[in-house]
Short mmCIF file of N, CA and C and ligand atoms in Angstrom, two decimals:
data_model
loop_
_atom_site.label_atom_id
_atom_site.label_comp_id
_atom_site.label_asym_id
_atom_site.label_seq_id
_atom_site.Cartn_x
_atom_site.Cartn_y
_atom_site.Cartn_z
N UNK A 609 5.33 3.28 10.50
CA UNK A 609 5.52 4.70 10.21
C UNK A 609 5.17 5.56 11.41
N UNK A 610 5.68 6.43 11.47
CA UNK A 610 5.68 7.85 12.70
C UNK A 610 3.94 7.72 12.19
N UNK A 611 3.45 7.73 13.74
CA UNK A 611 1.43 8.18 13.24
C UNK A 611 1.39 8.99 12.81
N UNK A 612 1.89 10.08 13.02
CA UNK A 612 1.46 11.43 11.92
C UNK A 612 1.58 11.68 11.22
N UNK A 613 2.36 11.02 10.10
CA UNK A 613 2.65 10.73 9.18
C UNK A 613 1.31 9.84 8.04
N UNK A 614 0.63 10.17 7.43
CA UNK A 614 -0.57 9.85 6.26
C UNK A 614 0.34 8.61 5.68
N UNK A 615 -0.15 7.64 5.62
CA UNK A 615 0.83 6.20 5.26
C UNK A 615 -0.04 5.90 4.00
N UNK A 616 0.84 5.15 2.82
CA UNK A 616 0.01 4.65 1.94
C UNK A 616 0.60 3.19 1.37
N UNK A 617 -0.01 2.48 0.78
CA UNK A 617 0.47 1.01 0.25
C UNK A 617 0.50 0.89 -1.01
N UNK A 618 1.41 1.11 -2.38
CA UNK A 618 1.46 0.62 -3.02
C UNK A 618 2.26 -0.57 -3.81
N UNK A 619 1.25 -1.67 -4.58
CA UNK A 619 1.63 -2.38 -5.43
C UNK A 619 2.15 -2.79 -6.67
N UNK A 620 3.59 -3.40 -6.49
CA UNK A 620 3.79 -3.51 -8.26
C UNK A 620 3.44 -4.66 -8.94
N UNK A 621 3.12 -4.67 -9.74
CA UNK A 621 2.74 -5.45 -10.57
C UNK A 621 3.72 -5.67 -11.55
N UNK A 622 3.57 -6.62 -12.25
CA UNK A 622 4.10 -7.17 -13.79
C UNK A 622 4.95 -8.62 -14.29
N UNK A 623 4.85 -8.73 -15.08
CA UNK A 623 5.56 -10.04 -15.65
C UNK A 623 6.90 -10.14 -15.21
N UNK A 624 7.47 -11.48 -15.15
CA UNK A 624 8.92 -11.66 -14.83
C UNK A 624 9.65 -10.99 -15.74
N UNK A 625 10.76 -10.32 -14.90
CA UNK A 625 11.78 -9.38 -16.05
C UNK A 625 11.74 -7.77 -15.85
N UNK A 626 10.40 -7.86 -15.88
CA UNK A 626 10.26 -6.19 -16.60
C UNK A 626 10.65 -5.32 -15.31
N UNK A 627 11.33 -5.39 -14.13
CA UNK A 627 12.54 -4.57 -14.03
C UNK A 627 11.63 -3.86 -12.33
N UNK A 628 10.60 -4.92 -11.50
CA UNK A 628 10.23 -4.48 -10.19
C UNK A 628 11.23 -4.16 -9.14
N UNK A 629 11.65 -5.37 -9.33
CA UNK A 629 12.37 -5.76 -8.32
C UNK A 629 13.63 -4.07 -8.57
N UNK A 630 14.07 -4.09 -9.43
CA UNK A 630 15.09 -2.82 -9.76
C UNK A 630 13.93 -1.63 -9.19
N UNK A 631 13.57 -1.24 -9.78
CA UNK A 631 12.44 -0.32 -9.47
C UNK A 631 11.98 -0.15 -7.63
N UNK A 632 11.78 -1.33 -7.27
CA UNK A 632 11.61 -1.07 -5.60
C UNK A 632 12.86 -0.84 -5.36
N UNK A 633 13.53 -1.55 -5.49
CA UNK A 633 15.02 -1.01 -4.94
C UNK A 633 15.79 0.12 -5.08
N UNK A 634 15.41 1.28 -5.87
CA UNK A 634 15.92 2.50 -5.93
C UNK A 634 14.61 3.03 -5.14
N UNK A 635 13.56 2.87 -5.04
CA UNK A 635 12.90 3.70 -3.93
C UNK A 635 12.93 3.05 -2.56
N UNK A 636 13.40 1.70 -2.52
CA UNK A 636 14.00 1.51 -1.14
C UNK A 636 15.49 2.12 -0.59
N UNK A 637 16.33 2.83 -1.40
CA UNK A 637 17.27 3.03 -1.37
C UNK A 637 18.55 1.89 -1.06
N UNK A 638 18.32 0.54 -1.80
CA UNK A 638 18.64 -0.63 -1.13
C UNK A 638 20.31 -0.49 -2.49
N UNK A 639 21.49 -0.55 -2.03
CA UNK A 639 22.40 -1.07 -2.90
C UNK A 639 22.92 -2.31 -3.69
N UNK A 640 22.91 -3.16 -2.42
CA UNK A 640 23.06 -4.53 -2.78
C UNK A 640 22.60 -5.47 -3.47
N UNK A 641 22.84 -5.49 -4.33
CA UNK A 641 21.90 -6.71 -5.63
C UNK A 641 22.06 -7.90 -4.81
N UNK A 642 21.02 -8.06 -4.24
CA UNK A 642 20.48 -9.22 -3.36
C UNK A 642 19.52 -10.29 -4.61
N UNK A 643 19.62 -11.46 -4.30
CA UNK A 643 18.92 -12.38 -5.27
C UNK A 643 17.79 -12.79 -4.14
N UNK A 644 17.00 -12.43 -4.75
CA UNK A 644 15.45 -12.49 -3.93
C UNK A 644 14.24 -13.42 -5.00
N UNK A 645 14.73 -14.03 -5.42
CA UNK A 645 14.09 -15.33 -6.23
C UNK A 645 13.42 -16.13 -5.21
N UNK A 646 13.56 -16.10 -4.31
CA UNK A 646 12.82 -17.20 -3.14
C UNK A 646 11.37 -16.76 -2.59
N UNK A 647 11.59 -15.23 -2.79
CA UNK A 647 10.44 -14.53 -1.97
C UNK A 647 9.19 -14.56 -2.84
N UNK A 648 8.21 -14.28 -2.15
CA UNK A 648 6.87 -14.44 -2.71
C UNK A 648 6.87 -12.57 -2.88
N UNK A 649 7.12 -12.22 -2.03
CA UNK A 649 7.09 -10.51 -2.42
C UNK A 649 7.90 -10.01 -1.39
N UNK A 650 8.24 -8.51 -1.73
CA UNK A 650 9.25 -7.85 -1.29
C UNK A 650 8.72 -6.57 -0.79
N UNK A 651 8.80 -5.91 -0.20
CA UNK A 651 8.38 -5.31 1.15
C UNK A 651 9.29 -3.60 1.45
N UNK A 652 9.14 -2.77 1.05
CA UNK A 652 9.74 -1.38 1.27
C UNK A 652 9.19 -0.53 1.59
N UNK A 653 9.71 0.41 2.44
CA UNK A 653 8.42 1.42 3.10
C UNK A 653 9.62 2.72 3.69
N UNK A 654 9.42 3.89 3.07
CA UNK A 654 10.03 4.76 3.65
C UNK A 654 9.63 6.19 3.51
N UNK A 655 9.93 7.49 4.06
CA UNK A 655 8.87 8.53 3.86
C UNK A 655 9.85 9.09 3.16
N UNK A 656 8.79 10.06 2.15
CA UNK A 656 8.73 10.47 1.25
C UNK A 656 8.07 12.15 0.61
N UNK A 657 9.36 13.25 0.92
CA UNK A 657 8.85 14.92 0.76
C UNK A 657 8.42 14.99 -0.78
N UNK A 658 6.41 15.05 -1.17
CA UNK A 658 6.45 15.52 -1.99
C UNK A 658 5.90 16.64 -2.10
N UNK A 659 5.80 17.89 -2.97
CA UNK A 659 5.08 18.88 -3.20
C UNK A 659 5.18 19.61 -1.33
N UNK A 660 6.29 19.66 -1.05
CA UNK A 660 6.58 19.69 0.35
C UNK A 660 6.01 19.55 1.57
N UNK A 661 5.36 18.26 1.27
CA UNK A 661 4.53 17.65 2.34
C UNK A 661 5.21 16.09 2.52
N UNK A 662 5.45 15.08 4.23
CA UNK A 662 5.76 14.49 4.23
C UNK A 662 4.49 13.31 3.86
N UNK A 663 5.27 12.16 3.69
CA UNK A 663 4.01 10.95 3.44
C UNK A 663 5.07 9.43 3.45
N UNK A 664 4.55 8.97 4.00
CA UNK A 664 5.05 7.72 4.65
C UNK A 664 4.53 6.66 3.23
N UNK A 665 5.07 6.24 2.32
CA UNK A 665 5.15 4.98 1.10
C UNK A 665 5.58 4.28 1.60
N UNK A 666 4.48 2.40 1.29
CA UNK A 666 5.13 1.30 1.75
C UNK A 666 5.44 0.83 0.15
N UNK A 667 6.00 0.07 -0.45
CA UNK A 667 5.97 -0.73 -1.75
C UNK A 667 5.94 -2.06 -1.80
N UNK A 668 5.06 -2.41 -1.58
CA UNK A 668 4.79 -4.09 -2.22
C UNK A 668 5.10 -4.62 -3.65
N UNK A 669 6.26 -5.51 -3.49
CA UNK A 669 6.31 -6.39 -4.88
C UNK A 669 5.77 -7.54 -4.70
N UNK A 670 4.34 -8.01 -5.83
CA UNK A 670 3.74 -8.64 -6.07
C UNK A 670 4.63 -9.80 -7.32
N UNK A 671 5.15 -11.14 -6.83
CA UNK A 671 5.54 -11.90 -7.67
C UNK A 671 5.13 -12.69 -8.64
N UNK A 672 3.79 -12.63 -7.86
CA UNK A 672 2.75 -13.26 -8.83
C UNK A 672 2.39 -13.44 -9.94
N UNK A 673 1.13 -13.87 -11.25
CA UNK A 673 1.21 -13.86 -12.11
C UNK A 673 -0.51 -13.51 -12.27
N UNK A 674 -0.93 -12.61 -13.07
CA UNK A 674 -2.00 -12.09 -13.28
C UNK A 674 -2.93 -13.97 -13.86
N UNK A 675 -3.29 -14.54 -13.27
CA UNK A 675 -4.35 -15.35 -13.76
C UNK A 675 -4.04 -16.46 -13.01
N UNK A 676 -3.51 -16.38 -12.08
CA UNK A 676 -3.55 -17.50 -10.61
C UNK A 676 -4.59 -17.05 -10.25
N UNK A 677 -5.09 -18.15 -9.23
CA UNK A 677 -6.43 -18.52 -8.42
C UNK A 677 -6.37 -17.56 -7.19
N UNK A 678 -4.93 -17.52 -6.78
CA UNK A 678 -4.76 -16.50 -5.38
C UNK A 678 -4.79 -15.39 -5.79
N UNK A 679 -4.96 -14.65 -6.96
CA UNK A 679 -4.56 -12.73 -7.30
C UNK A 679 -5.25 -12.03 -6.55
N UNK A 680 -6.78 -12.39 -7.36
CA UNK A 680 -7.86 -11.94 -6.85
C UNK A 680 -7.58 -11.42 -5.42
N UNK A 681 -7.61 -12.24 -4.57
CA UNK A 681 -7.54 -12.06 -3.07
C UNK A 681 -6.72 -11.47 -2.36
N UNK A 682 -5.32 -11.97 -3.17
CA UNK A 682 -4.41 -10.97 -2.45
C UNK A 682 -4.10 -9.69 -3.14
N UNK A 683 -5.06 -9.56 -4.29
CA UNK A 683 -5.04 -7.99 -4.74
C UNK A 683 -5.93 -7.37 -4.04
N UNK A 684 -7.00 -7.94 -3.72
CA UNK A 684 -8.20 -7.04 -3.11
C UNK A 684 -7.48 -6.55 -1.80
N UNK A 685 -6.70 -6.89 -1.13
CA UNK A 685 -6.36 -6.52 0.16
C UNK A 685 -5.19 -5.54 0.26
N UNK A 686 -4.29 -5.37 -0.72
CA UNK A 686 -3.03 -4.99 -0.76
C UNK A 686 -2.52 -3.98 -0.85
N UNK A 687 -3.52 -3.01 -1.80
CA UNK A 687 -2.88 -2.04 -2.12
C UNK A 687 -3.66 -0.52 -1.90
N UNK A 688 -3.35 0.75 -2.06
CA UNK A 688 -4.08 1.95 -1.97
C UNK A 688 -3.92 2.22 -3.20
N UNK A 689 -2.75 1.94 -4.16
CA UNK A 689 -2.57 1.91 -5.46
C UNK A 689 -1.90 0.62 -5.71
N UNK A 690 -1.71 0.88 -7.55
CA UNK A 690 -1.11 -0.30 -7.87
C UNK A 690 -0.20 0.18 -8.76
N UNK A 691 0.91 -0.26 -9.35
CA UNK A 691 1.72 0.56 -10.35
C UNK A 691 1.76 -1.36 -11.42
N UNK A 692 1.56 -1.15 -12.28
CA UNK A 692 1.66 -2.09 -13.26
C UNK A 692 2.72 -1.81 -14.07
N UNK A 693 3.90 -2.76 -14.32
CA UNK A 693 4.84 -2.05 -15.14
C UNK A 693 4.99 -3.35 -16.01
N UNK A 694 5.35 -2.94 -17.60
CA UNK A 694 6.07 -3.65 -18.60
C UNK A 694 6.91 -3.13 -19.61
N UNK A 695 7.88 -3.62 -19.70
CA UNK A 695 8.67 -3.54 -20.50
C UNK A 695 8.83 -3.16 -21.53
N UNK A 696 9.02 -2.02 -22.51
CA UNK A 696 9.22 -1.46 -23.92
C UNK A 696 9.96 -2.36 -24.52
N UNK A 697 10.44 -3.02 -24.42
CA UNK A 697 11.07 -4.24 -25.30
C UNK A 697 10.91 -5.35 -25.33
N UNK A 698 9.82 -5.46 -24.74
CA UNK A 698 9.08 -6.94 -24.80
C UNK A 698 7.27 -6.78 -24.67
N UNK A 699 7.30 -6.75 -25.74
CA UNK A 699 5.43 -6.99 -26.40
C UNK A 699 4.88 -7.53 -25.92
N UNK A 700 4.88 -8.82 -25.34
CA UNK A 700 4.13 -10.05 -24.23
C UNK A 700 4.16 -9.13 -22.78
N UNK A 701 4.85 -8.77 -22.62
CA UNK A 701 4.87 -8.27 -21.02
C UNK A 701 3.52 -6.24 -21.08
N UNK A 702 3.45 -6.24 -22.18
CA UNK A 702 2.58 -5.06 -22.25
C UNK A 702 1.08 -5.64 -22.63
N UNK A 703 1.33 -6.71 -22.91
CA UNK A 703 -0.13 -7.28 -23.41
C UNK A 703 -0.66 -7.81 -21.96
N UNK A 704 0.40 -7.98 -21.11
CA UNK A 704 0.24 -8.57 -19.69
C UNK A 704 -0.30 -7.74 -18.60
N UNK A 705 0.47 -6.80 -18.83
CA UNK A 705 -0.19 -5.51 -18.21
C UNK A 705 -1.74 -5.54 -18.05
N UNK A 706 -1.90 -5.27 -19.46
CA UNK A 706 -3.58 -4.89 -20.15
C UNK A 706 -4.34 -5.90 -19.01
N UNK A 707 -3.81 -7.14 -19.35
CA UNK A 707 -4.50 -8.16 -18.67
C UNK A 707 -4.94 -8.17 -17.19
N UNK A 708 -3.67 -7.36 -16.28
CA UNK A 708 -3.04 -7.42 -14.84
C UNK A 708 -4.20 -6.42 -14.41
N UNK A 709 -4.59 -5.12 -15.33
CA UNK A 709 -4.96 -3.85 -15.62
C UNK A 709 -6.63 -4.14 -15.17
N UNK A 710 -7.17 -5.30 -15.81
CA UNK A 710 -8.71 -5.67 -15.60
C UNK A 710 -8.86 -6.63 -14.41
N UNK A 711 -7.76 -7.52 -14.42
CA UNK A 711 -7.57 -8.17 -12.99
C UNK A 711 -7.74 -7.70 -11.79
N UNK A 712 -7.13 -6.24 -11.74
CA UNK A 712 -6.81 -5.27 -10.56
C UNK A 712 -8.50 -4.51 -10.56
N UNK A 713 -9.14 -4.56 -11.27
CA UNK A 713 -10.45 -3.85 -11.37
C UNK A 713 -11.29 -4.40 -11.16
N UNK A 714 -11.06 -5.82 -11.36
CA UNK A 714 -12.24 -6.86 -10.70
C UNK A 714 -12.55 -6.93 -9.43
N UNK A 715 -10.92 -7.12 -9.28
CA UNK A 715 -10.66 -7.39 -7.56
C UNK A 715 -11.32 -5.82 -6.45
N UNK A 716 -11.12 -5.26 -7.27
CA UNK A 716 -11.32 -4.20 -6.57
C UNK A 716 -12.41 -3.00 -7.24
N UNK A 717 -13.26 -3.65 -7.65
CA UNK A 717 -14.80 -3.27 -8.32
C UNK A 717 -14.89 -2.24 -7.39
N UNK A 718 -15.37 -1.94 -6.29
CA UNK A 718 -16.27 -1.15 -5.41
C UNK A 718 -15.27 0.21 -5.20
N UNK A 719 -13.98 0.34 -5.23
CA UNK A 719 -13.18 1.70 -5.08
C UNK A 719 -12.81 1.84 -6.29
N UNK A 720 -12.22 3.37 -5.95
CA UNK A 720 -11.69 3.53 -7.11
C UNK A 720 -9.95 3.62 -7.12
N UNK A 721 -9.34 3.04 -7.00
CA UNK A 721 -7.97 2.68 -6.78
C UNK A 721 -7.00 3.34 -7.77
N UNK A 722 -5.93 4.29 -7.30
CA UNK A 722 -5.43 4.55 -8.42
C UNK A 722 -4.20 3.39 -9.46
N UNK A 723 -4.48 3.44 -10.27
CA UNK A 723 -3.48 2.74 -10.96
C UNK A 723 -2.32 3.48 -12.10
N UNK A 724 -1.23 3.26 -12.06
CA UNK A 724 -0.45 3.89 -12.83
C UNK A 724 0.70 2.53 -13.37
N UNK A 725 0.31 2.78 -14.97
CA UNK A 725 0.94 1.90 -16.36
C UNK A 725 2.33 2.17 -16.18
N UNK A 726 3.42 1.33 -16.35
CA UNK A 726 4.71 1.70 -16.50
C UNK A 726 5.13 1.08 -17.40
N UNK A 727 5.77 1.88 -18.33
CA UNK A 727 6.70 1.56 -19.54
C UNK A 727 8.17 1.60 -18.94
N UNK A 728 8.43 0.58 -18.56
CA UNK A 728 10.22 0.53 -17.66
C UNK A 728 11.04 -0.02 -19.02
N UNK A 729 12.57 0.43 -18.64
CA UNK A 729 13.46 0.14 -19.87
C UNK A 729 13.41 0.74 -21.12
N UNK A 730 13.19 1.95 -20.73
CA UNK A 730 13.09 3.16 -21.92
C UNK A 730 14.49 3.45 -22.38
N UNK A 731 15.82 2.75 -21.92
CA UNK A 731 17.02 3.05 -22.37
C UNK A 731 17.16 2.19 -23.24
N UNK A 732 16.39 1.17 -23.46
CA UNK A 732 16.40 0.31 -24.20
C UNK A 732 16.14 0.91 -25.72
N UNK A 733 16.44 1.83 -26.61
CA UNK A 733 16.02 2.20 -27.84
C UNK A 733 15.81 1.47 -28.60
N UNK A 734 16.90 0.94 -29.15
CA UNK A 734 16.81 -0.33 -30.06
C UNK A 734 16.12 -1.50 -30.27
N UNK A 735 16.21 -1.94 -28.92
CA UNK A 735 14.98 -2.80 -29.19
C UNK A 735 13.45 -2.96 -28.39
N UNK A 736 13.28 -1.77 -28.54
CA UNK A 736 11.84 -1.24 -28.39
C UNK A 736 10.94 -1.29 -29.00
N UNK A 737 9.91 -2.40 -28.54
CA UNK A 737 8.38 -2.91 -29.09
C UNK A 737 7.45 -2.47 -28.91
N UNK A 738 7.29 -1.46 -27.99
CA UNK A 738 6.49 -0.75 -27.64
C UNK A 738 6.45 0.76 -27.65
N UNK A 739 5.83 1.36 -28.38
CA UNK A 739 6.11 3.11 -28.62
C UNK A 739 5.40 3.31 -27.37
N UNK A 740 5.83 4.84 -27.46
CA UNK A 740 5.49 5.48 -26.25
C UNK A 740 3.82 5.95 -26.36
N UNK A 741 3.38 6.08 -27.52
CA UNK A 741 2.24 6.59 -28.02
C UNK A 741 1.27 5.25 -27.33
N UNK A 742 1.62 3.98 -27.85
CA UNK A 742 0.83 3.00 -27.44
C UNK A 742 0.52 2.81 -26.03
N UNK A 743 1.80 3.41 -25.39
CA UNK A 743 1.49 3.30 -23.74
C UNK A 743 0.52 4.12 -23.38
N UNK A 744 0.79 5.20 -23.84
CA UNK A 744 -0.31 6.18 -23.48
C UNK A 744 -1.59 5.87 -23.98
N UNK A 745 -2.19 5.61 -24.86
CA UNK A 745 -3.13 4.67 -25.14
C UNK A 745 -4.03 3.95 -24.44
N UNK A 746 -3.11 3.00 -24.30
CA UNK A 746 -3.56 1.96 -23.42
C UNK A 746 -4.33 2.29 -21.80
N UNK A 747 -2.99 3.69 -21.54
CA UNK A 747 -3.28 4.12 -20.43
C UNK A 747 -4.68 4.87 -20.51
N UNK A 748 -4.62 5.74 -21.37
CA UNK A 748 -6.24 6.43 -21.94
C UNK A 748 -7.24 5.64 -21.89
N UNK A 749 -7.19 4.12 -22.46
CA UNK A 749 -8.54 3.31 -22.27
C UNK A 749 -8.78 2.86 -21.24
N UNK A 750 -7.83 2.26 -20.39
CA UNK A 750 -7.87 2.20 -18.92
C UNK A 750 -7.88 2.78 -17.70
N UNK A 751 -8.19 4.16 -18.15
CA UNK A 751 -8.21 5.11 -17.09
C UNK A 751 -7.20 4.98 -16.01
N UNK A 752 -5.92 5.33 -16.83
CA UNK A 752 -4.75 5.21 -15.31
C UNK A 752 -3.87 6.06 -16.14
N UNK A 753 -2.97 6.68 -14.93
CA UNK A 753 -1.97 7.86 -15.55
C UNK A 753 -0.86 6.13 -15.96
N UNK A 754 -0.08 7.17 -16.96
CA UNK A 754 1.16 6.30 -17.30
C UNK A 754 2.83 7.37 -17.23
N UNK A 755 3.63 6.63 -17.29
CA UNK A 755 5.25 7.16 -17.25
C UNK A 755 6.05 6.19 -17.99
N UNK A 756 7.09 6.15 -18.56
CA UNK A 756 8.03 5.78 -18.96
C UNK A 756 9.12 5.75 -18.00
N UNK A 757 9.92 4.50 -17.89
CA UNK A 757 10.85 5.03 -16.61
C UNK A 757 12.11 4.30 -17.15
N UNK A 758 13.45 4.11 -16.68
CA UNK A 758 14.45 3.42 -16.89
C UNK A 758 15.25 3.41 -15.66
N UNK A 759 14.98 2.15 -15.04
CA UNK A 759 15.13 1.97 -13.92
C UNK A 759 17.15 1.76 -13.77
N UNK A 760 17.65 1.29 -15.00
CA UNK A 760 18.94 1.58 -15.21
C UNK A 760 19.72 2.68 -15.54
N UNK A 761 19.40 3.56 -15.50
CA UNK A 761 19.34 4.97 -15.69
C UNK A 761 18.75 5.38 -14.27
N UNK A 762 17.74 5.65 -13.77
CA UNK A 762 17.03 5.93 -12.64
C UNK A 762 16.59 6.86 -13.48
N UNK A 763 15.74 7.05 -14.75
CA UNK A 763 15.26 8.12 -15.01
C UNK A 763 14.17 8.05 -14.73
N UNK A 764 13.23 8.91 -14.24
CA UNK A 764 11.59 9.09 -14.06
C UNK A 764 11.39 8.31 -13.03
N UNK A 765 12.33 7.36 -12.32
CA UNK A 765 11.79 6.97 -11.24
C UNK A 765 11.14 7.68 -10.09
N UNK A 766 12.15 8.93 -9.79
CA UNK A 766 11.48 9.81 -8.38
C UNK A 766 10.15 10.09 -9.24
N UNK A 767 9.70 10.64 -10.41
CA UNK A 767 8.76 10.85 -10.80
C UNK A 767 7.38 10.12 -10.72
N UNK A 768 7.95 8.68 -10.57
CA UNK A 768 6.75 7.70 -10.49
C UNK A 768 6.27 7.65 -9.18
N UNK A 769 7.41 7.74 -8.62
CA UNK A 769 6.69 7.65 -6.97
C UNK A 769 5.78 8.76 -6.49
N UNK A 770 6.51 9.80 -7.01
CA UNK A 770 5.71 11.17 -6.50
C UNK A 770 4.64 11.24 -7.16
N UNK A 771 4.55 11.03 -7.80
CA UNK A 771 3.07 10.83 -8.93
C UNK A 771 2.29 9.47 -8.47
N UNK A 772 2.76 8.56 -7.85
CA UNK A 772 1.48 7.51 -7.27
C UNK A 772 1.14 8.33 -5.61
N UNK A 773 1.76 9.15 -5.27
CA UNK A 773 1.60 10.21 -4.17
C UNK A 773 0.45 11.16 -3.97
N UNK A 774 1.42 11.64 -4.88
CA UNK A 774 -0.08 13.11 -5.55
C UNK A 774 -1.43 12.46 -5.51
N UNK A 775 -1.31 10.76 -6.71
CA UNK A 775 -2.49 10.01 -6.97
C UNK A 775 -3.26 10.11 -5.39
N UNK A 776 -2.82 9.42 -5.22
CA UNK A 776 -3.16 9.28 -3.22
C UNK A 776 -3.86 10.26 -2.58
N UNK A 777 -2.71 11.24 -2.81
CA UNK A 777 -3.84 12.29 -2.34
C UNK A 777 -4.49 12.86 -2.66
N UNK A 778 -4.81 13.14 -4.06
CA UNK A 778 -5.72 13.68 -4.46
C UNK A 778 -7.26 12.74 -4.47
N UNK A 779 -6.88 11.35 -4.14
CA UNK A 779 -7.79 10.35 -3.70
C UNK A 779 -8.49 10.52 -2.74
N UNK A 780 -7.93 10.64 -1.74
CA UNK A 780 -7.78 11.03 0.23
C UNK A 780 -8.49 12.14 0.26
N UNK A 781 -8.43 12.99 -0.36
CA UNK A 781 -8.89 14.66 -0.65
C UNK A 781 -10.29 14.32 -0.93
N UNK A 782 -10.72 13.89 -2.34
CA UNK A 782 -11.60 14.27 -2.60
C UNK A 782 -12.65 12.77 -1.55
N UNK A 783 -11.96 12.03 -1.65
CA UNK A 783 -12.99 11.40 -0.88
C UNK A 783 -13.63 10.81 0.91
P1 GDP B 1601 11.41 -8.18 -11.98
O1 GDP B 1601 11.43 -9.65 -12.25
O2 GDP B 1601 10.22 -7.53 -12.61
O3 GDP B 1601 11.54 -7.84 -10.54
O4 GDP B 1601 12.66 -7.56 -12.77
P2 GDP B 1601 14.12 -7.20 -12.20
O5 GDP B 1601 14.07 -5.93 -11.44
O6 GDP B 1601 14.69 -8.38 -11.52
O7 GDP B 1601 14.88 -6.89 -13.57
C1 GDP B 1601 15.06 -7.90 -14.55
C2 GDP B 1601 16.29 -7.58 -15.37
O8 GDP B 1601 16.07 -6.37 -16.10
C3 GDP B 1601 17.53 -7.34 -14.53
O9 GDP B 1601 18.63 -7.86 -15.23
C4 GDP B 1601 17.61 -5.84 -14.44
O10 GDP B 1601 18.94 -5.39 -14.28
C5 GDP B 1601 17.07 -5.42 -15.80
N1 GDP B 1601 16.45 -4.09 -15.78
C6 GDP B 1601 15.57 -3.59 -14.88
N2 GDP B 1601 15.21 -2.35 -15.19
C7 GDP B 1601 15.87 -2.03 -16.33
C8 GDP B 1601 15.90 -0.87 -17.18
O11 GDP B 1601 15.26 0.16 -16.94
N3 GDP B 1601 16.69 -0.95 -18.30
C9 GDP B 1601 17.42 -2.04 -18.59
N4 GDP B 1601 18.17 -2.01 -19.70
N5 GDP B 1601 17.41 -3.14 -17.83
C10 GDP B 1601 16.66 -3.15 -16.71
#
């Protein structure tokens, strides 16, 4: 990133499926449905006008799985935030979260890291297992903002980013 530019690192998190890989790729501005099954994680970084200030976002996709032996370690190092996302239509992948949610807090006991819950696949109506009430919830007991997003749609996406932004800085700020 340009040095003058305030750089930040965030991580996604979540179960296979629930829609990262889509999700980095509209804030990488990437078109090509590339099959990236091989990679251990995926790598995007571009700046970003919010609240009309510039800021340099990298995005790490984490392929991983919340209860490997390596998380720990390579969570403690990775991120300035973390974005945890699961799926409204699949119940296992929100219970995963929760899980990913205390994982990320272990690892990183001593800061206070922002984290933000994602409910991705909100176009999904029909078969939606997860209310929106519960996300928020969840997010309430865990002390992390949450969003709803539909990464097939691109709805709320610019929203998520700019909002793990703000998080940032209002991090940077006060501390
Ligand atoms: P990842 O394994 O978490 O990286 O998930 P992917 O980004 O590869 O997405 C898994 C599947 O879910 C793909 O078929 C995507 O097209 C689909 N998907 C991702 N986001 C959404 C969404 O918001 N709505 C719907 N309906 N499908 C989505």
């Amino acid at each position: 990133p340009p040095p003058h530019l305030p750089s930040y690192r965030a991580m996604l998190l979540g179960e296979p499926g629930v829609g990262k890989s889509t999700l980095a790729r509209i804030f990488g501005g990437v078109e090509d449905d590339y099959d990236a099954d091989f990679a251990v994680e995926d790598y995007y970084q571009r700046s970003v006008v919010v609240d009309g200030e510039e800021t340099t976002l990298a995005l790490l996709e984490f392929c991983g799985q919340a209860g490997e032996e390596w998380l720990d370690d390579e969570l403690a190092h990775a991120g300035d935030a973390y974005i945890i996302v699961y799926s409204i239509a699949e119940r296992a992948s929100f219970e995963r979260a929760a899980e990913m949610r205390i994982q990320v807090r272990k690892a990183r006991q001593a800061d206070d890291v922002p984290i933000i819950l994602v409910g991705n696949k909100s176009d999904l109506v029909r078969s939606r297992e997860v209310s929106v009430d519960e996300g928020r919830a969840c997010a309430a007991v865990f002390d992390c903002k949450f969003i709803e997003t539909s990464a097939a749609l691109q709805h709320n996406v610019r929203e998520l980013y700019h909002g793990v932004v703000r998080q940032l800085r209002l991090r940077r700020r006060r501390g």
